[in-house]
Short mmCIF file of C-alpha atoms and ligand atoms in Angstrom, two decimals:
data_model
loop_
_atom_site.label_atom_id
_atom_site.label_comp_id
_atom_site.label_asym_id
_atom_site.label_seq_id
_atom_site.Cartn_x
_atom_site.Cartn_y
_atom_site.Cartn_z
CA MET K 218 22.77 -61.66 -9.74
CA SER K 219 23.40 -64.77 -11.04
CA PRO K 220 21.98 -68.23 -9.93
CA GLY K 221 25.49 -69.70 -8.76
CA ASN K 222 25.65 -66.58 -6.22
CA GLU K 223 22.35 -66.79 -5.51
CA ASP K 224 22.99 -70.67 -4.63
CA LYS K 225 25.70 -69.86 -2.43
CA ALA K 226 23.91 -66.93 -0.60
CA MET K 227 21.57 -69.17 1.05
CA PHE K 228 21.63 -71.11 4.01
CA PRO K 229 23.74 -73.08 4.98
CA THR K 230 26.84 -70.84 3.74
CA LYS K 231 24.09 -67.62 4.63
CA ARG K 232 23.56 -67.55 8.30
CA LEU K 233 21.96 -63.79 9.23
CA ARG K 234 22.63 -65.00 13.70
CA ARG K 235 26.30 -64.39 13.09
CA LEU K 236 25.52 -60.61 13.73
CA ARG K 237 23.41 -60.90 17.09
CA ARG K 238 26.41 -63.08 18.61
CA THR K 239 27.43 -60.57 20.88
CA PRO K 240 25.61 -56.90 22.82
CA ALA K 241 28.75 -55.61 20.76
CA LEU K 242 28.04 -57.02 17.50
CA ARG K 243 24.06 -56.25 17.90
CA ALA K 244 25.24 -53.02 18.99
CA LEU K 245 27.24 -52.35 15.46
CA MET K 246 24.15 -53.30 13.47
CA ASN K 247 21.13 -51.34 15.32
CA GLU K 248 19.45 -49.74 12.50
CA THR K 249 16.96 -47.70 15.04
CA GLN K 250 17.99 -44.85 17.98
CA VAL K 251 16.07 -43.46 20.14
CA THR K 252 17.78 -40.92 22.46
CA LEU K 253 16.15 -38.02 24.65
CA ASP K 254 16.66 -35.23 21.99
CA ASP K 255 13.43 -37.03 19.40
CA LEU K 256 11.12 -36.48 22.38
CA ILE K 257 8.35 -33.97 23.21
CA TYR K 258 6.35 -34.17 26.76
CA PRO K 259 3.15 -33.23 26.85
CA ILE K 260 2.06 -30.64 30.20
CA PHE K 261 -1.74 -30.66 31.20
CA VAL K 262 -2.00 -27.32 33.52
CA GLU K 263 -5.14 -26.92 35.17
CA GLU K 264 -6.10 -23.09 36.48
CA GLU K 265 -7.72 -22.44 39.79
CA LEU K 266 -6.02 -25.54 41.06
CA ASP K 267 -3.93 -26.16 44.80
CA ALA K 268 -2.20 -28.99 44.14
CA PRO K 269 -0.90 -31.43 41.01
CA ALA K 270 -3.49 -33.84 40.76
CA PRO K 271 -2.96 -37.83 40.04
CA ILE K 272 -4.75 -38.85 36.83
CA GLU K 273 -6.52 -42.00 37.65
CA SER K 274 -6.55 -43.14 33.79
CA MET K 275 -2.72 -42.51 33.77
CA PRO K 276 -0.70 -43.49 36.08
CA GLY K 277 2.10 -41.25 36.35
CA VAL K 278 1.05 -38.30 35.13
CA PHE K 279 -0.76 -35.09 36.89
CA ARG K 280 -2.35 -32.58 35.99
CA ILE K 281 0.09 -29.38 36.86
CA PRO K 282 -1.30 -26.57 38.40
CA GLU K 283 -0.77 -23.28 36.50
CA SER K 284 0.92 -22.10 39.65
CA GLY K 285 3.66 -25.02 40.25
CA LEU K 286 4.13 -24.64 36.06
CA THR K 287 7.46 -22.98 36.61
CA ALA K 288 8.75 -25.99 38.51
CA GLU K 289 7.90 -28.60 36.94
CA VAL K 290 9.25 -27.00 33.24
CA GLN K 291 12.14 -26.69 34.79
CA ARG K 292 12.03 -30.06 36.48
CA ILE K 293 10.99 -31.35 33.13
CA ALA K 294 14.53 -29.61 32.04
CA ASP K 295 16.49 -30.84 34.35
CA LEU K 296 15.56 -34.35 33.08
CA GLY K 297 17.26 -33.34 29.85
CA ILE K 298 13.56 -33.52 28.07
CA ARG K 299 14.11 -30.85 24.75
CA ALA K 300 9.83 -29.89 24.43
CA ILE K 301 7.59 -30.05 25.55
CA LEU K 302 3.44 -29.36 24.87
CA LEU K 303 1.36 -27.45 26.44
CA PHE K 304 -2.68 -28.30 27.24
CA GLY K 305 -4.71 -26.04 29.59
CA VAL K 306 -7.53 -26.95 31.35
CA SER K 307 -9.86 -23.86 31.79
CA ARG K 308 -12.19 -23.02 33.85
CA HIS K 309 -13.63 -20.68 32.14
CA LYS K 310 -15.91 -22.33 29.32
CA ASP K 311 -17.84 -21.16 26.79
CA ALA K 312 -19.55 -21.55 23.70
CA THR K 313 -17.24 -20.55 21.34
CA GLY K 314 -13.85 -21.43 24.24
CA SER K 315 -13.06 -16.84 24.32
CA ASP K 316 -10.72 -17.81 27.00
CA SER K 317 -8.23 -19.33 24.68
CA MET K 318 -8.86 -16.17 22.56
CA LYS K 319 -7.12 -13.73 25.10
CA ASP K 320 -3.60 -12.60 25.78
CA GLU K 321 -4.32 -12.61 29.37
CA GLY K 322 -5.99 -16.10 29.30
CA LEU K 323 -4.44 -19.28 30.35
CA VAL K 324 -2.99 -20.07 26.16
CA GLY K 325 -0.89 -16.55 26.64
CA ARG K 326 0.02 -16.87 30.49
CA MET K 327 0.81 -20.75 30.47
CA VAL K 328 3.18 -19.89 27.02
CA ARG K 329 4.69 -16.91 29.12
CA THR K 330 5.45 -18.79 32.38
CA ALA K 331 6.89 -21.64 30.28
CA LYS K 332 8.70 -19.84 28.36
CA ASP K 333 9.79 -18.08 31.30
CA ALA K 334 11.14 -20.87 33.42
CA ALA K 335 13.16 -22.52 30.78
CA PRO K 336 14.38 -20.52 28.05
CA ASP K 337 15.85 -23.05 26.62
CA ILE K 338 13.13 -25.33 25.99
CA LEU K 339 10.82 -25.50 23.11
CA VAL K 340 7.68 -24.44 23.64
CA ILE K 341 4.84 -25.77 21.55
CA ALA K 342 0.83 -24.67 22.05
CA ASP K 343 -1.41 -27.25 20.93
CA VAL K 344 -4.01 -25.01 19.42
CA CYS K 345 -7.82 -25.74 19.83
CA PHE K 346 -11.16 -25.37 21.73
CA CYS K 347 -11.79 -28.61 22.96
CA GLU K 348 -9.96 -27.60 26.35
CA PHE K 349 -12.02 -24.33 26.35
CA THR K 350 -15.22 -24.60 25.34
CA ASP K 351 -18.31 -25.65 27.18
CA HIS K 352 -19.48 -28.65 24.73
CA GLY K 353 -16.16 -29.55 24.23
CA HIS K 354 -16.00 -29.73 21.09
CA CYS K 355 -12.88 -28.10 18.92
CA GLY K 356 -14.92 -25.59 17.60
CA VAL K 357 -18.14 -23.56 16.92
CA ILE K 358 -21.58 -25.11 16.33
CA HIS K 359 -23.77 -23.91 14.02
CA ASP K 360 -26.72 -26.19 13.25
CA GLY K 361 -25.80 -29.56 15.83
CA ASP K 362 -21.56 -29.66 13.99
CA VAL K 363 -18.83 -27.88 14.48
CA ASP K 364 -18.66 -24.73 11.87
CA ASN K 365 -14.97 -24.66 9.66
CA ASP K 366 -14.67 -21.64 8.79
CA ALA K 367 -15.48 -20.18 11.92
CA THR K 368 -13.41 -22.28 13.62
CA LEU K 369 -10.44 -21.15 11.40
CA ASP K 370 -11.57 -17.06 12.33
CA ASN K 371 -11.25 -18.48 15.94
CA LEU K 372 -7.90 -20.48 15.25
CA ILE K 373 -6.00 -17.25 14.25
CA GLU K 374 -7.37 -15.42 17.28
CA GLN K 375 -5.50 -18.06 19.59
CA THR K 376 -2.83 -18.65 17.38
CA LEU K 377 -1.73 -14.96 17.79
CA VAL K 378 -2.33 -15.16 21.28
CA ALA K 379 0.46 -18.04 21.42
CA ALA K 380 3.02 -16.17 18.99
CA ARG K 381 2.69 -13.31 21.40
CA ALA K 382 3.01 -14.85 24.36
CA GLY K 383 5.95 -15.92 22.35
CA VAL K 384 5.65 -19.52 21.75
CA ASP K 385 8.01 -21.71 20.00
CA ILE K 386 6.00 -24.07 17.69
CA ILE K 387 2.10 -23.78 17.32
CA ALA K 388 0.28 -27.35 16.71
CA PRO K 389 -3.03 -26.90 15.61
CA SER K 390 -5.15 -29.86 16.20
CA GLY K 391 -8.72 -29.57 15.60
CA MET K 392 -8.94 -31.03 12.04
CA MET K 393 -10.22 -27.99 10.17
CA ASP K 394 -9.81 -27.99 6.82
CA GLY K 395 -7.33 -24.92 5.85
CA THR K 396 -6.08 -24.45 8.85
CA ILE K 397 -2.54 -24.24 8.15
CA ALA K 398 -2.46 -21.49 4.86
CA THR K 399 -5.61 -19.16 7.70
CA LEU K 400 -2.56 -19.26 9.94
CA ARG K 401 0.30 -19.39 8.07
CA ASP K 402 -1.25 -15.91 6.28
CA ALA K 403 -2.35 -14.84 9.95
CA LEU K 404 1.56 -15.77 11.28
CA ASP K 405 3.06 -13.97 8.73
CA GLY K 406 0.98 -11.40 8.17
CA GLU K 407 1.81 -10.23 12.07
CA GLY K 408 5.62 -10.67 11.97
CA PHE K 409 6.02 -14.35 12.88
CA THR K 410 7.71 -15.73 9.79
CA ASN K 411 10.01 -17.79 12.30
CA THR K 412 7.30 -19.53 13.37
CA PRO K 413 7.22 -23.18 12.56
CA ILE K 414 3.59 -24.75 12.57
CA MET K 415 3.29 -28.31 13.25
CA ALA K 416 0.33 -29.91 11.96
CA TYR K 417 -1.38 -32.53 13.68
CA SER K 418 -2.24 -33.95 10.13
CA THR K 419 -3.74 -37.05 10.28
CA LYS K 420 -5.17 -37.49 13.44
CA PHE K 421 -8.11 -40.25 13.89
CA ALA K 422 -11.46 -40.52 15.73
CA SER K 423 -9.42 -43.38 18.37
CA ALA K 424 -11.05 -44.51 21.09
CA PHE K 425 -7.25 -44.00 22.55
CA TYR K 426 -7.72 -41.07 23.81
CA GLY K 427 -10.25 -42.35 26.52
CA PRO K 428 -7.72 -41.56 29.52
CA PHE K 429 -7.00 -38.14 27.86
CA ARG K 430 -10.85 -36.31 27.90
CA GLU K 431 -10.33 -37.07 32.20
CA ALA K 432 -6.63 -35.14 31.77
CA ALA K 433 -7.56 -32.68 29.65
CA GLY K 434 -10.86 -32.42 31.99
CA THR K 435 -12.72 -32.18 28.69
CA THR K 436 -16.86 -32.34 28.65
CA LEU K 437 -17.50 -33.66 25.59
CA LYS K 438 -21.01 -35.25 24.46
CA GLY K 439 -20.50 -37.01 21.30
CA ASP K 440 -17.54 -37.94 19.04
CA ARG K 441 -15.74 -35.87 16.37
CA LYS K 442 -16.53 -38.08 13.80
CA THR K 443 -16.97 -35.40 11.53
CA TYR K 444 -13.26 -33.70 11.51
CA GLN K 445 -11.56 -36.28 12.89
CA MET K 446 -10.93 -39.64 10.61
CA GLN K 447 -12.04 -42.87 10.65
CA PRO K 448 -9.80 -45.15 11.39
CA GLY K 449 -9.88 -47.23 8.65
CA ASN K 450 -9.01 -45.21 6.04
CA ARG K 451 -5.49 -45.58 4.55
CA ARG K 452 -5.14 -43.91 1.56
CA GLU K 453 -7.35 -40.89 2.68
CA GLY K 454 -4.70 -40.71 5.51
CA LEU K 455 -1.58 -39.74 2.96
CA LEU K 456 -3.97 -37.29 1.30
CA GLU K 457 -4.65 -35.08 4.75
CA SER K 458 -0.90 -34.89 5.15
CA ILE K 459 -0.19 -34.21 1.99
CA GLU K 460 -2.23 -31.41 1.89
CA ASP K 461 -1.38 -29.83 4.90
CA GLU K 462 2.36 -30.52 3.54
CA ALA K 463 1.24 -28.53 0.50
CA GLU K 464 -1.11 -25.57 2.60
CA GLY K 465 2.70 -24.96 4.24
CA ALA K 466 2.81 -27.10 7.18
CA ASP K 467 6.67 -27.27 8.73
CA ILE K 468 6.11 -30.86 10.81
CA LEU K 469 3.47 -33.53 9.83
CA MET K 470 2.07 -35.71 11.98
CA VAL K 471 0.37 -39.30 13.15
CA LYS K 472 -1.77 -39.85 15.77
CA PRO K 473 -2.55 -42.40 17.40
CA GLY K 474 0.25 -44.09 17.13
CA MET K 475 1.05 -47.40 17.56
CA PRO K 476 -1.89 -48.75 15.43
CA TYR K 477 -0.87 -46.09 13.36
CA LEU K 478 1.91 -47.44 12.33
CA ASP K 479 1.77 -48.12 8.50
CA ILE K 480 0.20 -44.40 8.35
CA LEU K 481 3.18 -43.58 9.45
CA ALA K 482 5.88 -45.32 7.12
CA ASP K 483 3.41 -44.94 4.35
CA ILE K 484 3.69 -40.53 4.76
CA ARG K 485 7.43 -40.99 5.60
CA ARG K 486 7.31 -42.43 1.90
CA GLU K 487 5.91 -39.56 0.69
CA THR K 488 7.16 -36.36 2.14
CA LEU K 489 10.67 -34.61 2.86
CA LEU K 490 9.32 -32.98 5.89
CA PRO K 491 9.96 -33.74 9.68
CA LEU K 492 7.67 -36.44 10.66
CA CYS K 493 6.16 -36.21 14.56
CA VAL K 494 3.79 -39.00 16.16
CA TYR K 495 1.56 -38.62 19.20
CA GLN K 496 1.63 -41.99 21.87
CA VAL K 497 -1.53 -40.57 23.23
CA SER K 498 -3.29 -41.20 26.62
CA GLY K 499 -4.86 -44.62 25.95
CA GLU K 500 -1.42 -46.12 24.06
CA TYR K 501 0.05 -44.94 27.20
CA SER K 502 -2.06 -46.00 29.76
CA MET K 503 -2.46 -49.51 28.42
CA ILE K 504 1.47 -49.97 28.68
CA LYS K 505 1.61 -48.88 32.80
CA PHE K 506 -1.98 -50.54 33.29
CA ALA K 507 -0.85 -54.37 32.22
CA GLY K 508 3.25 -53.03 34.04
CA GLN K 509 1.64 -52.63 36.95
CA ALA K 510 -0.73 -55.84 37.06
CA GLY K 511 3.12 -57.79 36.31
CA ALA K 512 2.26 -58.56 33.14
CA LEU K 513 4.32 -56.32 31.15
CA ASP K 514 8.18 -55.71 31.64
CA GLU K 515 6.82 -51.35 31.15
CA ASP K 516 10.65 -50.01 30.44
CA ALA K 517 11.44 -52.36 27.88
CA VAL K 518 7.60 -51.95 25.98
CA MET K 519 8.15 -48.34 26.48
CA LEU K 520 11.47 -48.35 24.97
CA GLU K 521 10.21 -51.12 22.55
CA SER K 522 7.20 -48.78 21.50
CA LEU K 523 9.10 -45.65 21.08
CA THR K 524 12.08 -47.02 18.90
CA ALA K 525 8.93 -49.02 16.54
CA PHE K 526 7.78 -45.60 15.90
CA LYS K 527 11.44 -44.05 14.44
CA ARG K 528 11.80 -47.53 12.31
CA ALA K 529 8.28 -46.64 11.37
CA GLY K 530 9.46 -43.11 10.23
CA ALA K 531 8.66 -40.72 12.94
CA ASP K 532 11.64 -38.35 13.75
CA LEU K 533 9.32 -36.30 16.87
CA ILE K 534 7.99 -39.05 18.90
CA ILE K 535 5.27 -36.85 21.15
CA THR K 536 5.02 -39.53 24.63
CA TYR K 537 3.70 -39.41 28.52
CA PHE K 538 6.97 -41.57 28.97
CA ALA K 539 10.09 -39.24 27.94
CA PRO K 540 10.80 -38.17 32.12
CA LYS K 541 10.88 -41.75 32.28
CA PHE K 542 13.47 -42.70 29.70
CA ALA K 543 14.89 -39.54 30.66
CA GLU K 544 15.80 -41.31 33.97
CA LEU K 545 16.22 -44.77 32.27
CA SER K 546 18.74 -43.10 30.06
CA GLN K 547 20.77 -40.84 32.84
CA LYS K 548 21.08 -44.86 34.93
CA ALA K 549 22.52 -46.53 31.41
ZN1 ZN V 228 -9.89 -30.23 20.39
#
């Protein structure tokens, strides 16, 4: 561009507000649209529970009794939500999380029930051990730390339980090294070549998970800092996702969401794979409680937060707001 043209492009000739004048202009110029098709709804399923149990730290979210899972999945499907992510709340915990490795355990039962309830809904299984171990860590403990490779052996078992139960997508969340290559190999070896793996590829040891602990009934003492990432590490965040792509992940993920949009944008520039973001329990609760206190407009802030994820590069969004978004979409 010649210097003359550059001069002409400047104020008062150039006025960016021209394209913001009316709702129709703004709609035409809109760069980022969130739709219900982008959203994944997490469901907490508790065995031996009689009625839905409200999660006090997450207003509007309940632990669903296993006996009520069929009705809940049908309700979610009727809202137009296309995908759910299942978390088991176990009453049969032990040192290894053995219940999750049995075909008749909670993981297998949840997946079968959800698929039967609404065959068209995508059922994603979060595969990890923290909801099934009595110590609350994401794997087997040796010498006071989670043993990476021993955990992978068990993760194969849990993954195959979910696969045999008919799961649509496997989502390993434990941040063990070598998870994706190990699970891809195991799935392919058993004929599940069409089962995609959504990697929790870049997952931080975040204080924003606080309300989830109540929701999932985890009994963790201490922290997960030897396997989840430290919040200040941007380059390492990229490295983790690049590594999972190389191991064969089908979908990558950043977790949490709002405090890590820079990481999301970094990974978007480095991969052609679909990218998911997890708007975690603490992000949800902050918006809910601020809305209840009258400090924020909950619906507007929810929409803005989801839009920000897509703008930063997410294709899929895991969010506890999915039913709320669906209801607002139906009204609109
Ligand atoms: Zn875990």
